[in-house]
Coordinates of C-alpha atoms in Angstrom, one line a residue:
Chain A
M30 CA -77.9 -58.1 214.7
A31 CA -79.8 -54.9 214.3
S32 CA -79.4 -52.1 216.9
K33 CA -81.8 -49.3 217.5
V34 CA -80.8 -45.7 217.5
I35 CA -82.8 -42.5 217.9
H36 CA -82.1 -39.6 215.5
A37 CA -83.0 -36.4 217.3
I38 CA -82.9 -33.3 215.0
Y39 CA -82.3 -29.8 216.2
I40 CA -82.5 -26.6 214.3
D41 CA -80.2 -24.4 216.4
D42 CA -76.7 -25.0 217.6
D43 CA -77.2 -23.4 221.0
I44 CA -80.1 -25.7 221.7
L45 CA -77.9 -28.6 220.4
I46 CA -75.1 -27.8 222.9
E47 CA -77.6 -27.6 225.8
A48 CA -79.2 -30.9 224.7
V49 CA -75.8 -32.6 224.5
K50 CA -75.1 -31.5 228.1
E51 CA -78.5 -32.8 229.3
V52 CA -78.1 -36.1 227.4
R53 CA -74.7 -36.6 228.9
N54 CA -75.9 -35.8 232.4
A55 CA -78.7 -38.3 232.0
H56 CA -76.1 -40.9 231.1
Y57 CA -77.5 -41.7 227.6
H58 CA -74.8 -42.6 225.1
I59 CA -74.4 -40.3 222.1
G60 CA -73.2 -42.1 219.0
E61 CA -72.6 -39.4 216.6
I62 CA -73.6 -35.7 216.0
Y63 CA -74.0 -34.4 212.5
T64 CA -73.7 -30.6 211.9
P65 CA -73.6 -28.4 208.8
F66 CA -70.7 -26.4 210.2
P67 CA -68.2 -26.5 213.1
V68 CA -70.1 -25.8 216.4
H69 CA -67.7 -24.1 218.8
G70 CA -67.5 -26.0 222.0
L71 CA -69.3 -29.1 220.8
D72 CA -66.3 -31.4 221.3
K73 CA -66.0 -30.1 224.9
A74 CA -69.7 -30.6 225.6
M75 CA -69.5 -34.1 224.2
G76 CA -66.3 -34.8 226.2
L77 CA -64.3 -35.9 223.2
A78 CA -60.5 -36.4 223.7
P79 CA -58.4 -33.6 222.3
T80 CA -56.7 -34.3 218.9
R81 CA -53.1 -35.3 218.7
I82 CA -52.7 -34.2 215.1
A83 CA -50.4 -31.3 216.1
I84 CA -48.0 -33.7 217.7
T85 CA -47.9 -35.9 214.6
S86 CA -47.2 -32.8 212.6
F87 CA -44.3 -31.8 214.8
M88 CA -42.8 -35.3 214.3
Y89 CA -43.3 -35.2 210.6
G90 CA -41.5 -31.8 210.5
I91 CA -38.5 -33.3 212.3
V92 CA -38.5 -36.1 209.7
G93 CA -38.6 -33.5 206.9
L94 CA -35.7 -31.6 208.5
A95 CA -33.7 -34.8 208.8
V96 CA -34.4 -35.8 205.2
S97 CA -33.2 -32.4 203.9
V98 CA -30.0 -32.5 206.0
V99 CA -29.1 -36.1 205.1
M100 CA -29.9 -35.5 201.4
M101 CA -27.9 -32.3 201.0
N102 CA -25.0 -33.6 203.1
Y103 CA -24.8 -36.6 200.9
I104 CA -25.1 -34.8 197.6
M105 CA -23.2 -31.6 198.2
I106 CA -20.6 -32.6 200.8
S107 CA -19.8 -36.3 200.7
D108 CA -20.7 -37.5 197.2
W109 CA -19.5 -34.8 194.9
P110 CA -18.0 -31.8 196.8
M111 CA -17.6 -29.4 193.9
D112 CA -16.4 -25.9 194.2
I113 CA -19.5 -24.0 193.0
G114 CA -18.9 -20.3 192.9
G115 CA -16.4 -20.5 195.8
K116 CA -18.9 -21.9 198.3
P117 CA -17.1 -23.9 201.0
S118 CA -18.2 -27.5 200.6
F119 CA -15.7 -29.0 203.1
S120 CA -18.3 -29.7 205.8
Y121 CA -22.0 -29.4 206.2
I122 CA -21.8 -26.6 208.7
Q123 CA -19.6 -24.4 206.6
N124 CA -22.0 -24.3 203.7
M125 CA -25.1 -24.5 205.9
P126 CA -26.6 -21.0 205.3
A127 CA -27.1 -22.0 201.6
F128 CA -29.1 -25.1 202.7
V129 CA -31.4 -23.4 205.2
P130 CA -34.1 -22.4 202.6
I131 CA -34.4 -26.1 201.6
M132 CA -34.2 -27.3 205.2
F133 CA -37.1 -24.9 206.0
E134 CA -39.2 -25.8 203.0
L135 CA -38.9 -29.5 203.4
T136 CA -39.7 -29.3 207.1
V137 CA -42.9 -27.4 206.3
F138 CA -43.7 -29.7 203.3
F139 CA -43.4 -32.9 205.4
A140 CA -45.2 -31.4 208.4
A141 CA -48.1 -30.1 206.3
H142 CA -48.7 -32.9 203.8
L143 CA -48.1 -35.8 206.1
M144 CA -50.4 -34.2 208.7
V145 CA -53.2 -33.8 206.1
I146 CA -52.8 -37.4 204.9
T147 CA -52.9 -38.5 208.6
F148 CA -56.1 -36.5 208.9
Y149 CA -57.6 -38.3 205.9
L150 CA -56.6 -41.7 207.1
R151 CA -57.9 -41.2 210.6
S152 CA -61.2 -39.7 209.5
K153 CA -61.5 -42.2 206.6
L154 CA -61.9 -39.7 203.8
W155 CA -61.0 -40.5 200.2
P156 CA -62.4 -39.5 196.7
F157 CA -64.8 -42.4 196.1
K158 CA -65.9 -42.8 199.7
K159 CA -69.6 -43.3 200.1
A160 CA -71.0 -40.4 202.1
E161 CA -72.3 -41.4 205.6
N162 CA -75.2 -39.0 205.9
P163 CA -78.2 -40.0 207.9
D164 CA -80.2 -37.0 206.8
L165 CA -79.5 -34.7 203.9
R166 CA -80.7 -31.6 205.8
T167 CA -77.7 -31.9 208.2
T168 CA -75.4 -30.5 205.5
D169 CA -77.7 -27.4 205.2
D170 CA -79.3 -26.1 208.3
H171 CA -80.2 -29.0 210.7
F172 CA -78.3 -30.7 213.5
L173 CA -78.7 -34.4 214.2
M174 CA -77.9 -36.2 217.4
E175 CA -77.8 -40.0 217.3
V176 CA -78.5 -41.6 220.6
E177 CA -78.2 -45.3 221.2
V178 CA -81.3 -46.9 222.6
A179 CA -79.5 -50.0 223.9
N180 CA -81.6 -51.2 226.9
H181 CA -83.3 -47.9 227.7
D182 CA -87.0 -47.4 227.4
V183 CA -87.8 -45.9 224.0
E184 CA -90.8 -44.0 225.2
K185 CA -88.9 -42.4 228.0
L186 CA -85.9 -41.6 225.9
T187 CA -88.1 -40.0 223.2
K188 CA -89.9 -37.9 225.8
F189 CA -86.5 -36.9 227.3
L190 CA -85.1 -35.9 223.9
Y191 CA -88.3 -34.0 223.1
D192 CA -87.8 -32.0 226.3
T193 CA -84.3 -31.1 225.3
G194 CA -85.7 -29.2 222.3
A195 CA -85.5 -31.7 219.5
S196 CA -87.8 -30.7 216.6
E197 CA -88.0 -34.1 215.1
I198 CA -87.3 -37.6 216.6
N199 CA -86.9 -40.8 214.6
L200 CA -86.4 -44.3 215.7
I201 CA -84.0 -46.1 213.3
E202 CA -83.1 -49.7 213.0
K203 CA -79.4 -49.9 212.1
E204 CA -78.0 -52.9 210.3
D205 CA -74.5 -53.7 211.4
Chain B
M23 CA -55.3 0.9 242.5
Y24 CA -51.9 -0.6 242.6
T25 CA -49.6 0.6 245.3
L26 CA -45.8 0.3 244.9
P27 CA -44.6 -2.3 247.5
N28 CA -41.7 -1.0 249.6
K29 CA -39.8 -4.2 248.9
L30 CA -40.0 -3.6 245.2
K31 CA -38.8 -0.1 245.6
L32 CA -35.9 -1.2 247.7
F33 CA -35.2 -4.0 245.2
A34 CA -35.0 -1.4 242.4
F35 CA -32.8 1.0 244.4
I36 CA -30.4 -1.7 245.3
F37 CA -30.0 -2.6 241.6
M38 CA -29.6 1.1 240.7
V39 CA -26.9 1.6 243.4
L40 CA -25.0 -1.6 242.5
G41 CA -25.3 -0.8 238.8
A42 CA -24.0 2.8 239.4
I43 CA -21.1 1.5 241.4
G44 CA -20.3 -1.0 238.6
M45 CA -20.4 1.7 236.0
I46 CA -18.2 4.0 238.0
I47 CA -15.7 1.2 238.4
G48 CA -15.9 0.7 234.7
F49 CA -15.1 4.3 233.9
M50 CA -12.3 4.4 236.5
N51 CA -10.7 1.2 235.2
A52 CA -10.6 2.4 231.6
P53 CA -6.9 3.1 230.7
S54 CA -6.0 6.7 229.9
S55 CA -2.6 6.2 228.2
K56 CA -0.8 3.8 225.9
E57 CA 1.5 2.9 228.7
E58 CA -1.4 1.7 230.8
V59 CA -2.6 -0.4 227.9
K60 CA 0.8 -2.0 227.5
E61 CA 0.9 -2.9 231.2
L62 CA -2.7 -4.3 231.1
L63 CA -2.0 -6.4 228.0
A64 CA 1.3 -7.6 229.5
N65 CA -0.4 -8.7 232.6
H66 CA -3.5 -10.2 231.1
N67 CA -2.2 -12.2 228.1
S68 CA 1.6 -12.4 228.4
H69 CA 1.5 -15.6 226.4
E70 CA -0.1 -13.9 223.4
T71 CA 1.8 -10.6 223.0
V72 CA 5.0 -11.2 221.1
I73 CA 4.8 -8.3 218.6
A74 CA 6.9 -6.1 220.8
T75 CA 9.9 -8.4 221.1
D76 CA 11.3 -7.9 217.6
S77 CA 10.6 -4.2 217.1
N78 CA 14.1 -3.1 216.1
T79 CA 13.0 -1.3 213.0
D80 CA 11.1 2.0 213.0
V81 CA 8.3 0.5 211.1
A82 CA 7.6 -2.2 213.6
A83 CA 7.9 0.2 216.4
H84 CA 5.4 2.5 214.7
E85 CA 3.0 -0.4 214.0
D86 CA 3.3 -1.5 217.6
D87 CA 2.6 2.0 218.8
A88 CA -0.4 2.2 216.5
H89 CA -1.7 -1.1 217.8
Y90 CA -1.5 0.1 221.4
E91 CA -3.3 3.3 220.5
H92 CA -6.0 1.3 218.8
V93 CA -6.5 -0.9 221.9
L94 CA -6.5 2.2 224.0
H95 CA -9.4 3.7 222.1
Q96 CA -11.3 0.4 222.3
M97 CA -10.8 0.2 226.1
K98 CA -11.8 3.9 226.6
N99 CA -14.9 3.1 224.6
R100 CA -15.9 0.1 226.6
P101 CA -17.7 1.7 229.6
W102 CA -19.4 4.1 227.2
S103 CA -20.6 1.3 224.9
A104 CA -21.7 -0.7 227.9
L105 CA -23.8 2.2 229.1
Y106 CA -25.1 2.8 225.6
V107 CA -26.1 -0.8 225.0
S108 CA -28.1 -1.0 228.2
A109 CA -29.7 2.4 227.9
F110 CA -30.8 1.5 224.4
F111 CA -32.0 -2.0 225.4
F112 CA -34.4 -0.7 228.0
F113 CA -35.4 2.3 226.0
M114 CA -36.3 0.1 223.1
I115 CA -38.5 -2.1 225.3
A116 CA -40.6 0.9 226.2
L117 CA -40.7 2.0 222.6
G118 CA -41.7 -1.4 221.4
V119 CA -44.5 -1.6 224.0
L120 CA -45.7 1.8 222.7
A121 CA -45.8 0.5 219.2
F122 CA -47.6 -2.7 220.3
Y123 CA -50.1 -0.5 222.3
A124 CA -50.8 1.6 219.2
I125 CA -51.4 -1.6 217.2
Q126 CA -53.9 -2.7 219.7
Y127 CA -55.8 0.5 219.5
A128 CA -55.6 0.8 215.7
S129 CA -56.7 -2.8 215.1
Q130 CA -59.4 -2.5 217.7
A131 CA -58.3 -5.7 219.4
G132 CA -60.8 -7.3 221.6
W133 CA -58.5 -9.3 223.8
S134 CA -56.0 -6.8 225.0
P135 CA -57.9 -3.9 226.7
V136 CA -57.4 -5.5 230.2
L137 CA -53.7 -5.1 229.5
F138 CA -53.8 -1.5 228.4
R139 CA -52.8 -0.1 231.8
V140 CA -49.9 -2.6 232.0
M141 CA -48.7 -1.4 228.7
E142 CA -49.1 2.2 229.7
G143 CA -47.1 1.5 232.8
I144 CA -44.2 0.1 230.8
T145 CA -44.3 3.0 228.3
G146 CA -43.9 5.2 231.4
Y147 CA -40.2 4.5 231.0
L148 CA -40.2 6.1 227.5
L149 CA -39.7 9.6 228.8
P150 CA -36.8 9.0 231.2
G151 CA -35.4 6.5 228.7
S152 CA -35.6 9.1 225.9
V153 CA -33.8 11.7 228.0
I154 CA -31.0 9.3 228.8
M155 CA -30.6 8.3 225.2
F156 CA -30.6 11.9 224.0
L157 CA -28.0 12.8 226.6
L158 CA -25.8 10.0 225.5
L159 CA -26.1 11.1 221.9
V160 CA -25.4 14.7 222.8
L161 CA -22.3 13.6 224.7
S162 CA -21.1 11.6 221.7
A163 CA -21.8 14.5 219.4
F164 CA -19.8 16.9 221.6
H165 CA -16.9 14.4 221.6
V166 CA -17.0 13.5 225.2
N167 CA -16.7 9.9 224.0
H168 CA -15.7 8.3 220.8
I169 CA -18.1 5.5 220.3
F170 CA -19.3 6.9 217.0
H171 CA -16.3 6.6 214.8
W172 CA -17.7 9.0 212.1
M173 CA -17.9 11.9 214.6
N174 CA -14.2 12.3 214.2
A175 CA -13.9 15.6 212.2
E176 CA -10.6 14.5 210.6
L177 CA -12.3 11.9 208.6
F178 CA -14.0 14.6 206.6
D179 CA -10.9 16.7 206.0
P180 CA -9.3 15.9 202.6
T181 CA -5.9 17.2 203.8
S182 CA -5.8 14.9 206.9
D183 CA -4.1 11.5 207.1
K184 CA -7.3 10.1 208.4
Y185 CA -9.4 11.3 205.6
D186 CA -12.0 8.7 204.7
A187 CA -13.7 9.3 201.4
L188 CA -16.4 6.7 202.1
I189 CA -17.5 8.4 205.3
A190 CA -17.0 11.9 203.9
G191 CA -19.4 11.0 201.1
K192 CA -22.1 10.3 203.7
S193 CA -21.6 13.7 205.4
T194 CA -25.0 15.0 204.4
W195 CA -26.6 12.4 206.6
L196 CA -23.7 11.7 209.1
N197 CA -23.1 15.1 210.7
E198 CA -23.6 15.9 214.3
T199 CA -26.2 18.7 213.8
S200 CA -28.6 16.8 211.7
F201 CA -27.9 13.7 213.8
L202 CA -29.1 15.5 216.9
V203 CA -32.0 17.2 215.1
R204 CA -33.2 13.9 213.8
A205 CA -32.9 12.3 217.2
A206 CA -34.9 15.2 218.7
I207 CA -37.7 14.7 216.1
Y208 CA -38.0 11.0 216.7
L209 CA -38.0 11.3 220.5
T210 CA -40.4 14.2 220.5
G211 CA -42.8 12.4 218.2
W212 CA -42.8 9.2 220.2
N213 CA -43.2 11.0 223.5
L214 CA -46.0 13.2 222.2
Y215 CA -47.9 10.1 221.2
R216 CA -47.3 8.5 224.6
F217 CA -48.4 11.6 226.4
F218 CA -51.6 12.1 224.4
S219 CA -52.7 8.5 224.2
R220 CA -52.3 8.1 227.9
K221 CA -54.2 11.3 228.5
Y222 CA -57.1 10.2 226.2
S223 CA -57.1 6.8 227.8
L224 CA -57.5 8.3 231.3
K225 CA -60.2 10.7 229.9
L226 CA -62.0 7.8 228.4
D227 CA -62.1 6.2 231.9
E228 CA -63.4 9.4 233.5
T229 CA -66.1 10.3 231.0
N230 CA -67.0 6.9 229.4
D231 CA -67.3 8.9 226.2
A232 CA -66.4 7.0 223.0
H233 CA -65.2 10.3 221.6
W234 CA -61.9 9.8 223.4
F235 CA -61.6 6.3 222.0
K236 CA -62.0 7.6 218.5
K237 CA -59.3 10.2 219.1
N238 CA -57.0 7.6 220.4
F239 CA -57.8 5.4 217.5
K240 CA -56.9 8.1 214.9
L241 CA -53.8 9.1 216.9
S242 CA -52.6 5.5 217.1
A243 CA -53.0 5.0 213.3
G244 CA -51.1 8.2 212.7
F245 CA -48.4 7.3 215.2
L246 CA -47.8 3.9 213.5
V247 CA -47.1 5.6 210.2
F248 CA -44.7 8.0 211.9
F249 CA -43.2 5.2 214.0
I250 CA -42.3 2.9 211.2
V251 CA -40.5 5.6 209.3
T252 CA -38.7 7.1 212.3
E253 CA -37.9 3.7 213.8
S254 CA -36.1 2.7 210.6
M255 CA -34.2 6.0 210.6
M256 CA -33.4 5.7 214.3
S257 CA -31.8 2.3 213.7
W258 CA -29.6 3.7 211.0
D259 CA -28.6 6.6 213.2
W260 CA -28.2 5.0 216.6
I261 CA -27.1 1.5 215.7
M262 CA -25.9 1.2 212.1
G263 CA -24.0 4.5 212.6
F264 CA -21.5 2.6 214.6
D265 CA -20.3 0.9 211.4
P266 CA -20.4 3.8 209.0
H267 CA -18.7 1.8 206.2
W268 CA -21.5 -0.8 206.2
F269 CA -25.1 -0.7 205.3
S270 CA -28.0 -3.1 205.2
T271 CA -31.5 -2.4 203.8
L272 CA -33.5 -4.5 206.2
F273 CA -31.7 -3.2 209.2
G274 CA -34.6 -1.0 210.5
W275 CA -36.9 -4.0 210.4
Y276 CA -34.4 -6.2 212.1
V277 CA -34.0 -3.8 215.0
F278 CA -37.8 -3.4 215.1
S279 CA -38.3 -7.2 215.3
G280 CA -36.0 -7.5 218.3
M281 CA -37.7 -4.5 219.9
I282 CA -41.2 -5.8 219.6
V283 CA -40.3 -9.3 220.8
C284 CA -38.7 -7.9 223.9
A285 CA -41.6 -5.5 224.4
I286 CA -44.2 -8.3 224.3
T287 CA -42.1 -10.4 226.6
V288 CA -41.9 -7.6 229.1
I289 CA -45.7 -7.1 228.9
A290 CA -46.2 -10.8 229.6
M291 CA -43.7 -10.8 232.5
V292 CA -45.2 -7.7 234.2
T293 CA -48.7 -9.1 233.7
V294 CA -47.8 -12.5 235.2
Y295 CA -46.1 -10.7 238.1
L296 CA -49.1 -8.4 238.8
K297 CA -51.5 -11.3 238.4
S298 CA -49.5 -13.3 240.9
Q299 CA -49.7 -10.4 243.4
G300 CA -53.5 -10.5 243.2
Y301 CA -54.0 -7.6 240.8
L302 CA -55.5 -7.8 237.4
E303 CA -58.5 -9.9 238.3
Y304 CA -59.8 -10.1 234.7
V305 CA -56.6 -11.4 233.2
N306 CA -56.9 -15.2 232.6
D307 CA -54.6 -17.8 231.1
S308 CA -55.9 -17.1 227.6
H309 CA -54.5 -13.6 227.8
I310 CA -51.1 -15.1 228.8
H311 CA -51.5 -17.6 226.1
D312 CA -52.0 -14.9 223.5
L313 CA -48.9 -12.9 224.7
A314 CA -46.9 -16.1 224.6
K315 CA -48.0 -16.7 221.1
Y316 CA -46.8 -13.3 220.1
M317 CA -43.5 -14.0 221.9
F318 CA -43.2 -17.2 219.9
G319 CA -44.2 -15.6 216.6
F320 CA -42.1 -12.6 216.8
S321 CA -39.1 -14.7 217.9
I322 CA -39.4 -16.5 214.6
F323 CA -39.9 -13.2 212.8
W324 CA -36.7 -11.9 214.4
T325 CA -34.8 -15.0 213.3
Y326 CA -36.2 -14.7 209.8
L327 CA -34.8 -11.2 209.5
W328 CA -31.5 -12.1 211.2
F329 CA -31.0 -15.0 208.9
S330 CA -32.1 -13.0 205.8
Q331 CA -29.6 -10.3 206.6
F332 CA -26.9 -12.8 207.4
M333 CA -27.5 -15.2 204.6
L334 CA -27.7 -12.7 201.8
I335 CA -24.5 -11.1 202.8
W336 CA -22.7 -14.4 203.4
Y337 CA -23.9 -15.8 200.1
A338 CA -22.8 -12.9 197.9
N339 CA -19.7 -12.3 200.0
I340 CA -19.1 -8.8 198.7
P341 CA -16.1 -7.4 200.7
E342 CA -17.6 -4.1 201.6
E343 CA -20.6 -5.8 203.2
V344 CA -19.2 -9.0 204.6
T345 CA -16.6 -7.4 206.9
Y346 CA -19.5 -6.7 209.3
F347 CA -20.1 -10.4 209.8
V348 CA -16.4 -11.5 209.5
S349 CA -15.5 -9.4 212.6
R350 CA -18.6 -10.7 214.4
I351 CA -17.9 -14.4 213.7
E352 CA -14.2 -14.1 214.4
D353 CA -14.2 -12.0 217.5
Y354 CA -17.7 -12.5 218.9
N355 CA -18.3 -16.1 217.9
L356 CA -20.1 -17.3 221.0
P357 CA -22.3 -14.3 221.6
F358 CA -23.1 -14.0 217.9
F359 CA -24.3 -17.6 217.4
G360 CA -25.3 -18.1 221.1
M361 CA -27.9 -15.4 220.8
V362 CA -29.5 -17.1 217.8
A363 CA -29.9 -20.2 219.9
M364 CA -31.4 -18.1 222.8
N365 CA -33.6 -16.1 220.5
F366 CA -34.8 -18.9 218.2
I367 CA -34.2 -22.5 219.3
F368 CA -35.1 -21.9 222.9
P369 CA -38.4 -20.1 222.4
I370 CA -39.4 -22.3 219.4
L371 CA -39.1 -25.5 221.4
L372 CA -40.5 -24.1 224.7
L373 CA -43.4 -22.1 223.4
M374 CA -44.6 -24.4 220.6
N375 CA -46.9 -26.4 222.9
S376 CA -50.3 -24.7 223.4
D377 CA -50.5 -25.9 227.0
F378 CA -47.0 -24.6 227.9
K379 CA -48.0 -21.1 226.8
R380 CA -50.6 -21.0 229.6
I381 CA -48.1 -21.9 232.3
N382 CA -46.8 -18.8 234.1
W383 CA -43.4 -20.1 235.0
F384 CA -42.8 -21.3 231.5
V385 CA -43.6 -17.9 230.1
I386 CA -41.3 -16.2 232.7
L387 CA -38.5 -18.7 232.0
S388 CA -38.7 -18.3 228.2
G389 CA -39.0 -14.5 228.7
I390 CA -35.8 -14.3 230.7
V391 CA -33.9 -16.2 228.0
I392 CA -35.5 -14.1 225.2
L393 CA -34.6 -10.8 227.0
A394 CA -31.0 -12.0 227.7
G395 CA -30.7 -13.1 224.1
H396 CA -31.8 -9.7 222.8
Y397 CA -29.5 -7.9 225.1
I398 CA -26.7 -9.9 223.5
D399 CA -28.2 -9.1 220.1
I400 CA -27.8 -5.3 220.8
F401 CA -24.4 -6.0 222.3
V402 CA -23.2 -7.7 219.2
M403 CA -24.6 -4.9 217.0
V404 CA -22.8 -2.2 218.9
M405 CA -19.6 -3.6 220.5
P406 CA -17.6 -4.8 217.4
A407 CA -17.5 -1.3 216.1
T408 CA -16.6 0.4 219.3
V409 CA -14.5 -2.0 221.4
G410 CA -13.6 -4.6 218.8
K411 CA -11.6 -7.5 220.2
S412 CA -11.4 -5.8 223.6
W413 CA -14.9 -6.9 224.6
F414 CA -15.9 -8.7 227.7
I415 CA -19.1 -9.0 229.6
G416 CA -17.7 -7.8 232.9
I417 CA -18.2 -5.1 235.5
P418 CA -19.0 -2.2 233.2
E419 CA -21.5 -4.2 231.2
I420 CA -23.3 -5.9 234.1
G421 CA -23.2 -2.6 236.1
A422 CA -25.0 -0.7 233.3
L423 CA -27.5 -3.5 232.9
L424 CA -28.3 -3.6 236.6
F425 CA -28.6 0.2 236.8
F426 CA -31.0 0.4 233.9
F427 CA -32.9 -2.6 235.1
G428 CA -33.4 -1.0 238.5
L429 CA -34.4 2.3 236.9
F430 CA -36.8 0.5 234.5
V431 CA -38.5 -1.5 237.3
Y432 CA -38.8 1.6 239.5
V433 CA -40.3 3.8 236.8
V434 CA -42.6 1.1 235.4
F435 CA -44.1 0.1 238.7
N436 CA -44.3 3.7 239.8
T437 CA -46.3 4.6 236.7
L438 CA -48.6 1.6 237.4
T439 CA -49.6 3.2 240.7
K440 CA -50.8 6.4 238.9
A441 CA -54.0 5.0 237.5
P442 CA -56.4 2.1 238.1
L443 CA -55.2 -1.1 236.6
I444 CA -58.4 -1.6 234.6
A445 CA -59.1 0.7 231.7
K446 CA -62.8 0.5 232.2
G447 CA -63.8 3.1 229.6
S448 CA -62.6 1.0 226.6
P449 CA -65.5 -0.1 224.4
F450 CA -63.9 -3.5 224.1
M451 CA -63.5 -4.0 227.8
E452 CA -66.4 -6.5 228.2
E453 CA -65.1 -8.6 225.4
S454 CA -61.6 -8.5 226.8
K455 CA -62.8 -9.5 230.3
H456 CA -64.5 -12.6 228.8
F457 CA -61.7 -13.3 226.4
H458 CA -61.2 -17.0 226.0
Y459 CA -59.1 -18.9 223.6

């Protein structure tokens, strides 16, 4: 079934933020907003939930730390406890200072890389992905707000968006 | 304007009086002869001392005697070291705040001008702290106490039994005259900066003329250069000098990192306190968040330097360097590793979350742990060389800590009453008032 959306194009991020607030106050539903650069405060104005990616990163870091500890404990202490230059390999804690650089680096490595991959997965980004760009100008200097028409009156919605400062308003039939 | 509440004044005086009593008890309880030490040791750890039982031969008797003399020196040093550690701890907080303040000016920070008067209040302790530190150094240099081992003149005399070629070789640096001259130069330089920056900051308020801001900007940049050189030398003189056989190249940075993290913690705590009393109307939770971020970041920086110093020496295990850590790990195991937990693991877990950094009681709680941890850090830097195994955190240590805490609180909050709490002349004031992260 085809659904109708309105693409309202703005040319200034301040006007955009104000428009978002007005649209939300009027209880219209914003589908997406496309901007050429991060607009500070846009997520707050849209009422988006805060990201949890930092929490995932913390957990990945703990995984990395655990991997490094288990790996070096197995290799250096349990499997083949050699005397290398007089370093005490009787227990993990005795030789720990020598392992700290690796523990640190693996923690950072896991935290950083797995967080980035999580970001790609959650935002569905990959090399051959087809770009989802409703209007080419939004990567340059225009801001586009997609408002769902649903069962609202198109005329009234258009008028409303025009009053919020939109410089161009298009009605789009979207194929699902 | 802030007025010093009578309750706070009373609070500070009670701490000072209690602390002074504690210190006096500490000095009175220090043994004055070998016989007293023998008695003390016999009473305290009768189960441990067995050396004395088999001392039939002269050699054993001589060793025994030397042992008691050694312990006597340590016990005599204990109240002095306790005093020194606390005096330095609070002095370095004021000095660290001064450095942080200079960085804010030199970097033209836009978030911090609402906190300038708080920082100036804390650096108010710099002058009294400097006087006390200098007095302590003078007393040491005039042999009133023996906390600095190298100040023993016999070490430099080739004909003496106690001649120490290693220390004698360092005599161009380690001699009382140049030691005191250097201390005077550092202290004068730091206090001059504090005096003029405060003066210009008040002038800026009065006249609203950016000329004073520029003067302060240049002065701060110059001070930072002077500071980083003198701070490094100060840490060799005043801290590393306790272990004259040992040296470490990153020691100046290490002392600095502890200093700056304590300084920022104290700024945060005083700010939270004043804010809770209804002063500082323009300080919001973003300012607290920024300070907490600095506490977090510099705690990690401190750990980085602590570990770098420790691991390099542990790894290479060169006898002349490693004794420093051997004595600390053997005789100070709990404080030595406990402070790493307090200064690293605790802040890293508590202050990692962005929301927690905005919660006042969280900042205060982590602040208390960080400050306690860095007190122990100084303790572990000084004590092994002065009192060795005879250490304990008892009446002399706690007394000195309470005394300087009381003095610090009194001086800081008294300085805060001297000027309005908002430095309105700063060109970055508007930005700072609306700072939001």
